[in-house]
Tab-separated table of C-alpha atoms in Angstrom:
chain	number	residue	atom	x	y	z
A	1	MET	CA	16.279	30.448	30.015
A	2	ASN	CA	13.981	32.079	27.453
A	3	VAL	CA	16.462	31.422	24.674
A	4	VAL	CA	16.573	27.744	25.603
A	5	ASN	CA	12.790	27.524	25.590
A	6	PHE	CA	12.544	29.328	22.280
A	7	LEU	CA	15.180	27.098	20.653
A	8	SER	CA	13.561	23.938	21.978
A	9	ALA	CA	10.111	25.097	20.945
A	10	SER	CA	11.103	26.094	17.411
A	11	ALA	CA	13.382	23.109	16.665
A	12	ILE	CA	10.569	20.775	15.643
A	13	PRO	CA	8.521	23.194	13.503
A	14	ILE	CA	11.708	24.284	11.705
A	15	ILE	CA	12.772	20.705	11.035
A	16	ILE	CA	9.299	19.798	9.758
A	17	LEU	CA	9.397	22.873	7.518
A	18	ILE	CA	12.778	21.874	6.062
A	19	ILE	CA	11.646	18.301	5.465
A	20	ILE	CA	8.395	19.273	3.756
A	21	THR	CA	10.165	21.909	1.643
A	22	TYR	CA	12.669	19.298	0.459
A	23	GLY	CA	9.815	16.977	-0.428
A	24	ILE	CA	8.055	19.661	-2.479
A	25	LYS	CA	11.270	20.780	-4.185
A	26	GLU	CA	11.976	17.234	-5.330
A	27	LYS	CA	8.386	16.851	-6.533
A	28	GLN	CA	7.576	13.997	-4.176
A	29	LYS	CA	4.004	13.001	-3.340
A	30	VAL	CA	4.522	14.270	0.165
A	31	PHE	CA	1.090	13.397	1.516
A	32	ASP	CA	1.132	9.826	0.181
A	33	ILE	CA	4.576	9.269	1.665
A	34	PHE	CA	3.416	10.686	4.983
A	35	LEU	CA	0.506	8.233	5.008
A	36	GLU	CA	2.816	5.303	4.296
A	37	GLY	CA	5.125	6.264	7.146
A	38	ALA	CA	2.212	6.755	9.513
A	39	LYS	CA	0.948	3.274	8.623
A	40	ASP	CA	4.322	1.824	9.683
A	41	GLY	CA	3.911	3.751	12.925
A	42	LEU	CA	0.743	1.745	13.624
A	43	LYS	CA	2.762	-1.468	13.639
A	44	ILE	CA	5.254	-0.003	16.108
A	45	VAL	CA	2.510	1.061	18.495
A	46	ILE	CA	0.702	-2.284	18.297
A	47	SER	CA	3.895	-4.230	18.973
A	48	LEU	CA	4.693	-1.920	21.893
A	49	PHE	CA	1.425	-2.575	23.704
A	50	PRO	CA	2.108	-6.062	25.198
A	51	THR	CA	5.454	-4.935	26.642
A	52	LEU	CA	3.888	-1.797	28.029
A	53	LEU	CA	1.163	-3.857	29.681
A	54	GLY	CA	3.651	-6.336	31.178
A	55	ILE	CA	5.970	-3.648	32.514
A	56	PHE	CA	3.180	-1.480	33.913
A	57	LEU	CA	1.898	-4.555	35.690
A	58	ALA	CA	5.240	-5.471	37.284
A	59	ILE	CA	6.324	-1.912	38.133
A	60	GLY	CA	2.819	-1.070	39.366
A	61	MET	CA	2.987	-4.024	41.754
A	62	LEU	CA	6.447	-3.018	42.981
A	63	ARG	CA	5.010	0.400	43.741
A	64	THR	CA	1.653	-0.476	45.314
A	65	SER	CA	3.180	-3.209	47.479
A	66	GLY	CA	5.700	-0.750	48.904
A	67	VAL	CA	8.777	-2.615	47.640
A	68	LEU	CA	9.921	0.307	45.500
A	69	ASP	CA	9.743	2.803	48.371
A	70	PHE	CA	11.605	0.331	50.564
A	71	VAL	CA	14.419	-0.153	48.036
A	72	ILE	CA	14.670	3.574	47.321
A	73	LYS	CA	14.989	4.220	51.066
A	74	ILE	CA	17.796	1.667	51.419
A	75	ILE	CA	19.929	2.970	48.565
A	76	SER	CA	19.212	6.662	49.049
A	77	PRO	CA	22.470	7.319	50.986
A	78	VAL	CA	24.455	6.178	47.936
A	79	THR	CA	22.331	8.056	45.410
A	80	ASN	CA	22.283	11.175	47.564
A	81	PHE	CA	26.054	11.054	47.568
A	82	LEU	CA	26.124	10.786	43.769
A	83	LYS	CA	23.326	13.400	43.511
A	84	ILE	CA	21.214	11.034	41.405
A	85	PRO	CA	17.507	11.211	42.296
A	86	SER	CA	16.719	7.708	43.617
A	87	GLU	CA	13.399	7.709	41.733
A	88	ILE	CA	15.456	7.448	38.527
A	89	LEU	CA	17.377	4.338	39.615
A	90	PRO	CA	15.012	1.632	38.293
A	91	LEU	CA	15.278	3.334	34.899
A	92	ALA	CA	19.059	3.601	35.031
A	93	PHE	CA	19.370	-0.139	35.712
A	94	LEU	CA	16.872	-1.286	33.112
A	95	ARG	CA	17.888	1.123	30.326
A	96	PRO	CA	20.871	-0.862	28.925
A	97	ILE	CA	18.925	-4.153	29.118
A	98	SER	CA	15.591	-3.549	27.413
A	99	GLY	CA	14.336	-0.680	25.247
A	100	SER	CA	10.582	-1.103	25.491
A	101	SER	CA	10.696	-2.070	29.173
A	102	SER	CA	12.753	0.946	30.116
A	103	MET	CA	10.327	3.078	28.106
A	104	GLY	CA	7.544	1.617	30.259
A	105	VAL	CA	9.463	2.478	33.414
A	106	ALA	CA	10.188	6.011	32.146
A	107	ILE	CA	6.480	6.538	31.433
A	108	ASP	CA	5.623	5.282	34.897
A	109	ILE	CA	8.083	7.786	36.399
A	110	MET	CA	6.662	10.650	34.320
A	111	GLN	CA	3.101	9.811	35.370
A	112	LYS	CA	3.981	9.461	39.037
A	113	TYR	CA	6.208	12.521	39.486
A	114	GLY	CA	4.858	14.744	36.721
A	115	VAL	CA	5.985	14.833	33.121
A	116	ASP	CA	7.331	18.398	33.450
A	117	SER	CA	8.941	17.919	36.873
A	118	VAL	CA	12.715	17.707	37.139
A	119	ILE	CA	12.470	13.944	37.671
A	120	GLY	CA	10.109	13.548	34.713
A	121	LYS	CA	12.432	15.549	32.483
A	122	THR	CA	15.454	13.609	33.670
A	123	ALA	CA	13.717	10.334	32.807
A	124	SER	CA	12.861	11.730	29.337
A	125	THR	CA	16.423	12.915	28.788
A	126	ILE	CA	17.869	9.532	29.763
A	127	MET	CA	15.505	7.790	27.343
A	128	GLY	CA	16.433	10.182	24.541
A	129	SER	CA	20.178	10.063	25.047
A	130	THR	CA	20.972	6.397	25.720
A	131	GLU	CA	20.436	3.141	23.862
A	132	THR	CA	19.684	-0.486	24.710
A	133	THR	CA	23.362	-1.382	24.988
A	134	PHE	CA	23.188	-5.159	25.587
A	135	TYR	CA	20.687	-5.729	22.818
A	136	THR	CA	22.645	-3.635	20.308
A	137	ILE	CA	25.946	-5.386	21.045
A	138	ALA	CA	24.235	-8.787	20.876
A	139	ILE	CA	22.650	-8.336	17.445
A	140	TYR	CA	25.649	-6.630	15.852
A	141	THR	CA	28.088	-9.325	16.953
A	142	ALA	CA	25.752	-12.285	16.419
A	143	ALA	CA	25.075	-11.192	12.831
A	144	VAL	CA	28.727	-11.809	11.867
A	145	LYS	CA	29.380	-14.652	14.361
A	146	ILE	CA	31.851	-12.698	16.471
A	147	LYS	CA	32.622	-14.149	19.898
A	148	LYS	CA	35.377	-11.907	21.253
A	149	ILE	CA	34.008	-8.402	21.776
A	150	ARG	CA	37.155	-7.011	23.463
A	151	PHE	CA	36.502	-3.685	25.212
A	152	VAL	CA	33.120	-2.860	23.663
A	153	LEU	CA	30.858	-3.653	26.610
A	154	VAL	CA	33.039	-1.724	29.068
A	155	ALA	CA	33.223	1.353	26.840
A	156	ALA	CA	29.485	1.240	26.063
A	157	LEU	CA	28.484	0.966	29.722
A	158	LEU	CA	30.867	3.808	30.607
A	159	ALA	CA	29.148	5.879	27.918
A	160	ASP	CA	25.719	4.975	29.354
A	161	LEU	CA	26.796	5.975	32.849
A	162	ALA	CA	28.171	9.270	31.545
A	163	GLY	CA	24.923	9.874	29.643
A	164	ILE	CA	22.789	9.223	32.722
A	165	ILE	CA	24.886	11.471	34.965
A	166	ALA	CA	24.894	14.195	32.304
A	167	SER	CA	21.080	13.906	32.018
A	168	VAL	CA	20.678	14.365	35.760
A	169	ILE	CA	23.003	17.378	35.876
A	170	ILE	CA	21.659	19.162	32.799
A	171	CYS	CA	18.043	18.759	33.943
A	172	GLN	CA	18.886	20.288	37.306
A	173	ILE	CA	20.689	23.214	35.647
A	174	LEU	CA	17.950	23.903	33.097
A	175	SER	CA	15.055	23.856	35.558
B	1	MET	CA	17.114	-11.397	31.173
B	2	LEU	CA	13.585	-10.072	31.551
B	3	ASN	CA	12.344	-13.623	31.925
B	4	ILE	CA	14.088	-13.563	35.291
B	5	ILE	CA	13.498	-9.942	36.309
B	6	TRP	CA	9.799	-9.739	35.459
B	7	PRO	CA	8.539	-12.749	37.464
B	8	ALA	CA	10.921	-11.845	40.310
B	9	PHE	CA	9.345	-8.366	40.549
B	10	ILE	CA	5.868	-9.845	40.724
B	11	VAL	CA	6.643	-12.587	43.247
B	12	ILE	CA	8.584	-10.227	45.526
B	13	SER	CA	5.811	-7.616	45.337
B	14	ILE	CA	3.070	-10.067	46.292
B	15	ILE	CA	5.024	-11.569	49.193
B	16	TYR	CA	6.032	-8.123	50.470
B	17	ALA	CA	2.439	-6.901	50.146
B	18	PHE	CA	1.159	-9.760	52.333
B	19	LEU	CA	3.800	-9.039	54.958
B	20	SER	CA	3.218	-5.284	55.013
B	21	GLY	CA	-0.579	-5.417	54.702
B	22	ASN	CA	-0.672	-3.692	51.310
B	23	ILE	CA	-2.339	-6.533	49.458
B	24	GLU	CA	-5.556	-4.599	48.784
B	25	ASN	CA	-3.565	-1.801	47.119
B	26	VAL	CA	-1.806	-4.348	44.939
B	27	SER	CA	-5.070	-5.937	43.913
B	28	ASN	CA	-6.631	-2.607	42.913
B	29	GLY	CA	-3.425	-1.498	41.260
B	30	LEU	CA	-3.427	-4.440	38.837
B	31	PHE	CA	-6.385	-3.085	36.929
B	32	ASP	CA	-5.122	0.488	37.024
B	33	SER	CA	-1.924	-0.725	35.356
B	34	ALA	CA	-3.849	-2.470	32.601
B	35	LYS	CA	-6.045	0.573	32.083
B	36	SER	CA	-3.160	3.015	31.805
B	37	ALA	CA	-1.358	0.733	29.314
B	38	VAL	CA	-4.455	0.880	27.080
B	39	GLU	CA	-4.974	4.636	27.445
B	40	LEU	CA	-1.368	5.365	26.665
B	41	THR	CA	-1.331	3.116	23.618
B	42	ILE	CA	-4.325	4.979	22.203
B	43	THR	CA	-2.579	8.350	22.465
B	44	PHE	CA	0.561	6.783	20.952
B	45	PHE	CA	-1.383	6.028	17.801
B	46	GLY	CA	-1.510	9.755	17.179
B	47	THR	CA	1.941	10.899	18.185
B	48	ILE	CA	4.146	8.029	17.013
B	49	CYS	CA	2.356	7.691	13.663
B	50	LEU	CA	2.755	11.428	13.107
B	51	TRP	CA	6.536	11.250	13.488
B	52	ASN	CA	6.855	8.157	11.403
B	53	GLY	CA	5.024	9.927	8.602
B	54	ILE	CA	7.329	12.951	8.714
B	55	ILE	CA	10.504	10.874	8.856
B	56	GLU	CA	9.343	8.758	5.929
B	57	ILE	CA	9.515	11.929	3.797
B	58	VAL	CA	13.180	12.362	4.788
B	59	LYS	CA	13.944	8.836	3.634
B	60	ARG	CA	12.554	9.541	0.147
B	61	THR	CA	14.359	12.836	-0.513
B	62	THR	CA	18.029	13.666	-1.106
B	63	LEU	CA	18.120	15.160	2.386
B	64	ILE	CA	19.483	11.815	3.561
B	65	ASP	CA	22.390	11.984	1.031
B	66	THR	CA	23.208	15.559	2.023
B	67	LEU	CA	23.471	14.477	5.641
B	68	SER	CA	25.685	11.498	4.715
B	69	LYS	CA	28.142	13.836	2.994
B	70	ALA	CA	28.301	16.098	6.016
B	71	LEU	CA	29.375	13.123	8.120
B	72	LYS	CA	32.468	12.262	6.068
B	73	PRO	CA	35.102	13.922	8.276
B	74	VAL	CA	33.578	12.309	11.359
B	75	ILE	CA	33.774	8.876	9.763
B	76	ARG	CA	37.410	9.456	8.763
B	77	PHE	CA	38.270	10.176	12.380
B	78	LEU	CA	36.339	7.270	13.886
B	79	PHE	CA	37.241	4.605	11.342
B	80	PRO	CA	40.754	5.338	10.036
B	81	GLU	CA	41.338	1.701	8.994
B	82	ILE	CA	38.571	1.466	6.445
B	83	LYS	CA	39.216	4.647	4.496
B	84	ASN	CA	39.790	2.649	1.291
B	85	ASN	CA	36.684	0.509	1.683
B	86	LYS	CA	34.044	2.539	-0.148
B	87	LYS	CA	31.174	0.166	0.508
B	88	ALA	CA	31.804	0.071	4.256
B	89	ASN	CA	32.045	3.874	4.292
B	90	GLU	CA	28.689	4.261	2.583
B	91	GLU	CA	26.921	1.771	4.788
B	92	ILE	CA	28.353	3.300	7.940
B	93	SER	CA	27.284	6.805	6.939
B	94	MET	CA	23.741	5.645	6.058
B	95	ASN	CA	23.541	3.920	9.422
B	96	MET	CA	24.706	7.036	11.257
B	97	VAL	CA	22.288	9.291	9.400
B	98	SER	CA	19.399	6.956	10.187
B	99	ASN	CA	20.385	7.004	13.832
B	100	LEU	CA	20.649	10.809	13.807
B	101	LEU	CA	17.104	11.034	12.482
B	102	GLY	CA	15.823	8.574	15.064
B	103	LEU	CA	15.134	5.895	12.421
B	104	GLY	CA	16.081	2.889	14.514
B	105	ASN	CA	14.237	0.515	12.207
B	106	ALA	CA	16.215	1.696	9.199
B	107	ALA	CA	19.530	1.978	11.013
B	108	THR	CA	19.752	-1.637	12.172
B	109	PRO	CA	19.478	-3.438	8.789
B	110	ILE	CA	22.056	-1.083	7.207
B	111	GLY	CA	24.260	-1.405	10.278
B	112	LEU	CA	24.264	-5.199	10.057
B	113	LYS	CA	25.260	-4.927	6.399
B	114	ALA	CA	28.162	-2.678	7.361
B	115	MET	CA	29.261	-5.291	9.895
B	116	GLU	CA	29.269	-7.960	7.186
B	117	THR	CA	31.288	-5.738	4.858
B	118	MET	CA	33.874	-5.087	7.571
B	119	GLN	CA	33.949	-8.776	8.549
B	120	LYS	CA	35.194	-9.638	5.038
B	121	GLU	CA	38.434	-7.754	5.718
B	122	ASN	CA	38.758	-9.106	9.251
B	123	PRO	CA	41.800	-11.412	9.640
B	124	LYS	CA	40.496	-12.944	12.908
B	125	LYS	CA	36.912	-13.918	12.180
B	126	ASP	CA	35.862	-14.473	15.793
B	127	THR	CA	37.243	-11.164	17.125
B	128	LEU	CA	36.051	-7.595	16.531
B	129	THR	CA	38.375	-5.279	14.604
B	130	ASN	CA	38.921	-1.743	15.902
B	131	SER	CA	36.552	-0.353	13.284
B	132	MET	CA	33.831	-2.863	14.068
B	133	ALA	CA	34.171	-2.211	17.786
B	134	MET	CA	33.944	1.546	17.233
B	135	PHE	CA	30.949	1.066	14.958
B	136	ILE	CA	29.021	-0.933	17.569
B	137	LEU	CA	29.895	1.685	20.149
B	138	ILE	CA	28.488	4.465	17.957
B	139	ASN	CA	25.293	2.464	17.648
B	140	THR	CA	24.956	2.007	21.397
B	141	ALA	CA	25.460	5.744	21.943
B	142	SER	CA	22.183	6.766	20.252
B	143	ILE	CA	23.193	10.134	18.805
B	144	GLN	CA	19.893	11.738	17.807
B	145	LEU	CA	18.936	15.130	16.426
B	146	ILE	CA	15.356	14.890	17.641
B	147	PRO	CA	14.332	12.236	20.147
B	148	THR	CA	10.977	11.881	18.389
B	149	ASN	CA	9.634	8.946	20.391
B	150	VAL	CA	10.292	10.542	23.744
B	151	ILE	CA	8.757	13.837	22.625
B	152	ALA	CA	5.723	11.963	21.312
B	153	ILE	CA	5.320	10.194	24.633
B	154	ARG	CA	5.739	13.417	26.596
B	155	SER	CA	2.954	15.116	24.673
B	156	SER	CA	0.779	12.025	25.122
B	157	LEU	CA	1.257	12.386	28.862
B	158	GLY	CA	0.024	15.979	28.790
B	159	SER	CA	3.328	17.834	28.972
B	160	LYS	CA	3.077	21.602	28.534
B	161	GLU	CA	6.492	21.670	26.887
B	162	PRO	CA	7.112	18.226	25.347
B	163	SER	CA	10.107	19.328	23.287
B	164	SER	CA	11.859	21.206	26.098
B	165	ILE	CA	14.135	18.197	26.609
B	166	ILE	CA	15.873	18.517	23.229
B	167	LEU	CA	18.763	20.653	24.445
B	168	GLY	CA	19.337	18.396	27.449
B	169	VAL	CA	19.266	15.311	25.251
B	170	TRP	CA	21.910	16.835	22.960
B	171	VAL	CA	24.205	17.606	25.875
B	172	ALA	CA	23.732	14.163	27.457
B	173	THR	CA	24.078	12.224	24.230
B	174	ILE	CA	27.251	14.077	23.208
B	175	THR	CA	28.733	13.541	26.678
B	176	ALA	CA	27.971	9.826	26.424
B	177	ALA	CA	29.418	9.577	22.915
B	178	VAL	CA	32.614	11.457	23.806
B	179	VAL	CA	33.170	9.284	26.877
B	180	GLY	CA	32.478	6.101	24.893
B	181	ILE	CA	34.728	7.045	21.962
B	182	THR	CA	37.555	8.206	24.232
B	183	ALA	CA	37.340	5.016	26.283
B	184	ALA	CA	37.408	2.961	23.087
B	185	LYS	CA	40.385	4.819	21.593
B	186	ILE	CA	42.339	4.214	24.810
B	187	LEU	CA	41.218	0.618	25.387
B	188	MET	CA	41.693	-0.566	21.791
B	189	LYS	CA	45.466	-0.229	22.147
B	190	ARG	CA	45.578	-2.631	25.089
B	191	PHE	CA	42.787	-5.151	24.574
């Protein structure tokens, strides 16, 4: 596992090094560009806050009221059979529907079960490896006024399911 | 969709809490939720802005062109019908590179342009062509080199090894993409 840890740990510094080196080689004002990008980041964070607040509120209430535990208990036979941790389920359902909401749910899972726990890592992996399928299909077809989407939704949801199952399995193997 | 789910969650929670005697927990929890949303947003200012700054440098260098070139064989395989449409090829490769780098905000506008370019050659204007369908599928698969946002969030939450998920993300994302592309290649012959 040491090789995996080393690769994961050095991936980001190496990529940053390559990027900065390219910037210097092409005589770009690297620092100014960095500042511009960071300023755009501010907008992303500010627009994320209301969704985060709304989702934390709703998911928090599901948890403190006991609804979440109740639902997890009911469906656990099915998830146990599929070897999917039931704590992940709310995320798996919400992921294709809304990006920022599922991010809120993933954060909630990481805080509750530990960011470096298997469940926390699985939630992170799902967030990193899947996309907001419904939203993506909607904007790409609406932009060119397409009404018949043929097999796209089926194939995309199959891909999501495969991604979620792969996330669960790989996180259990790597930990 | 969330306009139905969100209020339903809240109403169900409150009713269930009254029935099960958990209403005090719910009441206290409300303010904890608000507090953690604020705390998290503050740490996001650091991590998300950092990544946006780094990625902005990529956008301004020829690194982005180099990556586009590397993608050519992949595009040939995925979109055999548009091999003579240079504009569509360029837009698709820019979109894929942006996605690879985790630049969702850059990928979408270019992606929509690619859709328009492909729509011009579409004989049935209300139905997706094979290439358009495959293109949307690639965009729903989220193939990323570094899941920067998730890593940023993990370090905000105090992870000891925020980037340890990279390898897992690669495996999961490739699995998802292969399943999606295979399903599409099979289904496009029948539907």
